[in-house]
Coordinates of C-alpha atoms in Angstrom, one line a residue:
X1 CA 0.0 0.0 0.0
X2 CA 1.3 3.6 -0.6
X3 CA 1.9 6.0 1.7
X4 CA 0.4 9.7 1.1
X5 CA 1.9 11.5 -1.2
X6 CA 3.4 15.1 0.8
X7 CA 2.1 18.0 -0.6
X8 CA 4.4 18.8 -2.9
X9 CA 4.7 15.5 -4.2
X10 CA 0.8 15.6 -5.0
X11 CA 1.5 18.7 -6.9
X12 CA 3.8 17.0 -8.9
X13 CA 1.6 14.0 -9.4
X14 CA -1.2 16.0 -10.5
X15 CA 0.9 17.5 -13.4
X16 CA 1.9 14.6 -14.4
X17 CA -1.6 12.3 -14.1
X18 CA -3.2 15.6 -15.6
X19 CA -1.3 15.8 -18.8
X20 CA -0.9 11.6 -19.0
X21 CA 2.3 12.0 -21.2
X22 CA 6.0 11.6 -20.2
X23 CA 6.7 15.1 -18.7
X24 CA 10.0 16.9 -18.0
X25 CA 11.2 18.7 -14.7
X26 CA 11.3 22.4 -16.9
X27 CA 7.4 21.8 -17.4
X28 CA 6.8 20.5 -14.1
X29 CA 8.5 23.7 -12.9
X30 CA 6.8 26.4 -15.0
X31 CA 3.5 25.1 -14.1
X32 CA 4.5 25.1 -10.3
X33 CA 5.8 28.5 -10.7
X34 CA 2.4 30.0 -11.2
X35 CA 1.5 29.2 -8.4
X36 CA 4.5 29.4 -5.5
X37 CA 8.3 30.2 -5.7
X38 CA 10.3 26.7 -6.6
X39 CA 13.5 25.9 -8.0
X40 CA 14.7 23.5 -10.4
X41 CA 16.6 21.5 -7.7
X42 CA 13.4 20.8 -5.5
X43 CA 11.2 19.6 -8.7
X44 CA 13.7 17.0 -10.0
X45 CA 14.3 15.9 -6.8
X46 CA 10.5 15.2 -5.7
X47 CA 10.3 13.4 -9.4
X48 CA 13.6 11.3 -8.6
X49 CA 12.3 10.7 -5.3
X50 CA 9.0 9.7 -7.1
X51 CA 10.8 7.2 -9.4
X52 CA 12.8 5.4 -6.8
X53 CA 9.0 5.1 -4.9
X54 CA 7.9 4.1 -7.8
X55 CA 5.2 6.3 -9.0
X56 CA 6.8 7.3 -12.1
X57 CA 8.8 6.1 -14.4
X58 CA 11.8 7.7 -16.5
X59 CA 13.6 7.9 -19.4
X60 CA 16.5 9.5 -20.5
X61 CA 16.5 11.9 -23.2
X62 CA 20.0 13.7 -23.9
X63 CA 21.1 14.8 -20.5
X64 CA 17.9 15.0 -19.3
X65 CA 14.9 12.6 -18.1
X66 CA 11.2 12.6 -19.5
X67 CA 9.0 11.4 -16.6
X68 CA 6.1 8.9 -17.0
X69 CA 3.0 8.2 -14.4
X70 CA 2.9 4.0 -13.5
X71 CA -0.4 4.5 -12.8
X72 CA -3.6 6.4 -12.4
X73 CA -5.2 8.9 -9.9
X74 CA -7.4 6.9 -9.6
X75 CA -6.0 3.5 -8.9
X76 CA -3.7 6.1 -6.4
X77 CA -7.2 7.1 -4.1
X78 CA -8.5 3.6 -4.6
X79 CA -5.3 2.1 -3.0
X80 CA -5.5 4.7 0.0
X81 CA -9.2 3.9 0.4
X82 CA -8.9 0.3 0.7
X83 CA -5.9 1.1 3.2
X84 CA -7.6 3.0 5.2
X85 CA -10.6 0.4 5.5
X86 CA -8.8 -2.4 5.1
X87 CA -7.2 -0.8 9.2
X88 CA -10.7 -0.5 10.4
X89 CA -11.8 -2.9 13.0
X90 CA -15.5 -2.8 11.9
X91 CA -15.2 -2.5 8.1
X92 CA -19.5 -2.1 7.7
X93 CA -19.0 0.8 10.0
X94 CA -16.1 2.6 8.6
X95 CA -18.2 2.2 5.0
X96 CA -21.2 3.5 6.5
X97 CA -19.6 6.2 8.1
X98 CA -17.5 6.6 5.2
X99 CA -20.7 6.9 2.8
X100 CA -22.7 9.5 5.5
X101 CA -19.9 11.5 4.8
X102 CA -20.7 11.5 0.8
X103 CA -22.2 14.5 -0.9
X104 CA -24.6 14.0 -3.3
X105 CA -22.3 14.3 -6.2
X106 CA -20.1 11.4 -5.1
X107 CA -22.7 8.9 -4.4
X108 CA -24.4 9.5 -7.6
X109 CA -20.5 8.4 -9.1
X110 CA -20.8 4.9 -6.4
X111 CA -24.5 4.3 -7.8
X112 CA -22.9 4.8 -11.0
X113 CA -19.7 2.8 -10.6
X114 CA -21.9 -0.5 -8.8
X115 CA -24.0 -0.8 -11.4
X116 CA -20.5 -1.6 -13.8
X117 CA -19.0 -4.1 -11.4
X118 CA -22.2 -5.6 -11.0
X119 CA -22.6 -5.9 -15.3
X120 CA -21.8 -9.5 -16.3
X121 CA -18.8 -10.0 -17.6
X122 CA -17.7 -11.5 -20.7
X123 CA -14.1 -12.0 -22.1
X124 CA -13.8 -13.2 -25.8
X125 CA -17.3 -13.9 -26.0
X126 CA -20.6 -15.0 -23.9
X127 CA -19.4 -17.8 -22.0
X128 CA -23.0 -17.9 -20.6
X129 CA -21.5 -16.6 -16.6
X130 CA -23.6 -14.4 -15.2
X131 CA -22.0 -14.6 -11.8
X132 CA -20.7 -11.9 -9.4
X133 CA -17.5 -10.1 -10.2
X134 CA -16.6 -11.6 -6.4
X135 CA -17.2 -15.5 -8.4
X136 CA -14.6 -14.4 -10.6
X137 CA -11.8 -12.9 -8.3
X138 CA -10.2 -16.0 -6.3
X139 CA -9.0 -13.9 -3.7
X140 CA -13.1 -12.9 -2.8
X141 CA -13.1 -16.6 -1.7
X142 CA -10.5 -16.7 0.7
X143 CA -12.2 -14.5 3.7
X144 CA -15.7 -13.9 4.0
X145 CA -17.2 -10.9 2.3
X146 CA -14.0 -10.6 -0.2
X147 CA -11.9 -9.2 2.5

């Protein structure tokens, strides 16, 4: 599970999720610098400290590195979620509290993201299963309720 990312490694992140191509420390930097006072120095090192975490990955181009994101924003807050449940003692309380705490907006995007997981799936054609997407992920079946 990943830890956080700091704050400035966020801002980073965001560039680079944002514009979903391999990025440089220059544009990293001119984009940061409409908003706060940064140098060079601190932006390649939060992206070198990024790669060595893992969250990016580089390439070299002359004497200088093009910077990739490994994965999505998403996949990121879906981690830290299922961290942060997955530490609960009572995961059906921590979801409800967690879903009281919804505004309207968000749980119009879980309505909307349950009805796809709960959409039959079928690979390379109708294999006729209907089932669960919890029938189809082995690791559902190991602990009761998927967890």
């Amino acid at each position: 599970m990943p830890r956080p990312l700091g704050e400035l490694e966020d801002a980073v992140m965001t560039r680079v999720w944002k514009w979903n191509r391999p990025v440089t420390v220059r544009e990293v930097l001119e984009d940061l610098q409409k908003e706060r006072s940064i140098a060079y120095t601190t932006v390649m090192t939060v992206l070198d400290n990024l790669h060595q975490k893992g969250w990016v990955r580089r390439e070299s181009e002359g004497r200088a590195y093009r910077y990739e994101a490994v994965s999505t924003r998403a996949a990121y807050a879906a981690a830290l979620m299922n961290e942060a449940w997955s530490r609960s003692d009572n995961a059906a309380a921590a979801l409800v509290a967690f879903f009281g705490m919804m505004s309207e907006e968000q749980r119009q995007a879980l309505q909307d993201a349950m009805r796809i997981v709960q959409l039959p799936q079928t690979a390379g054609g109708d294999t006729g299963n209907t089932g669960s997407a919890e029938d189809e992920n082995p690791a559902s079946r190991d602990e009761p309720g998927g967890r």
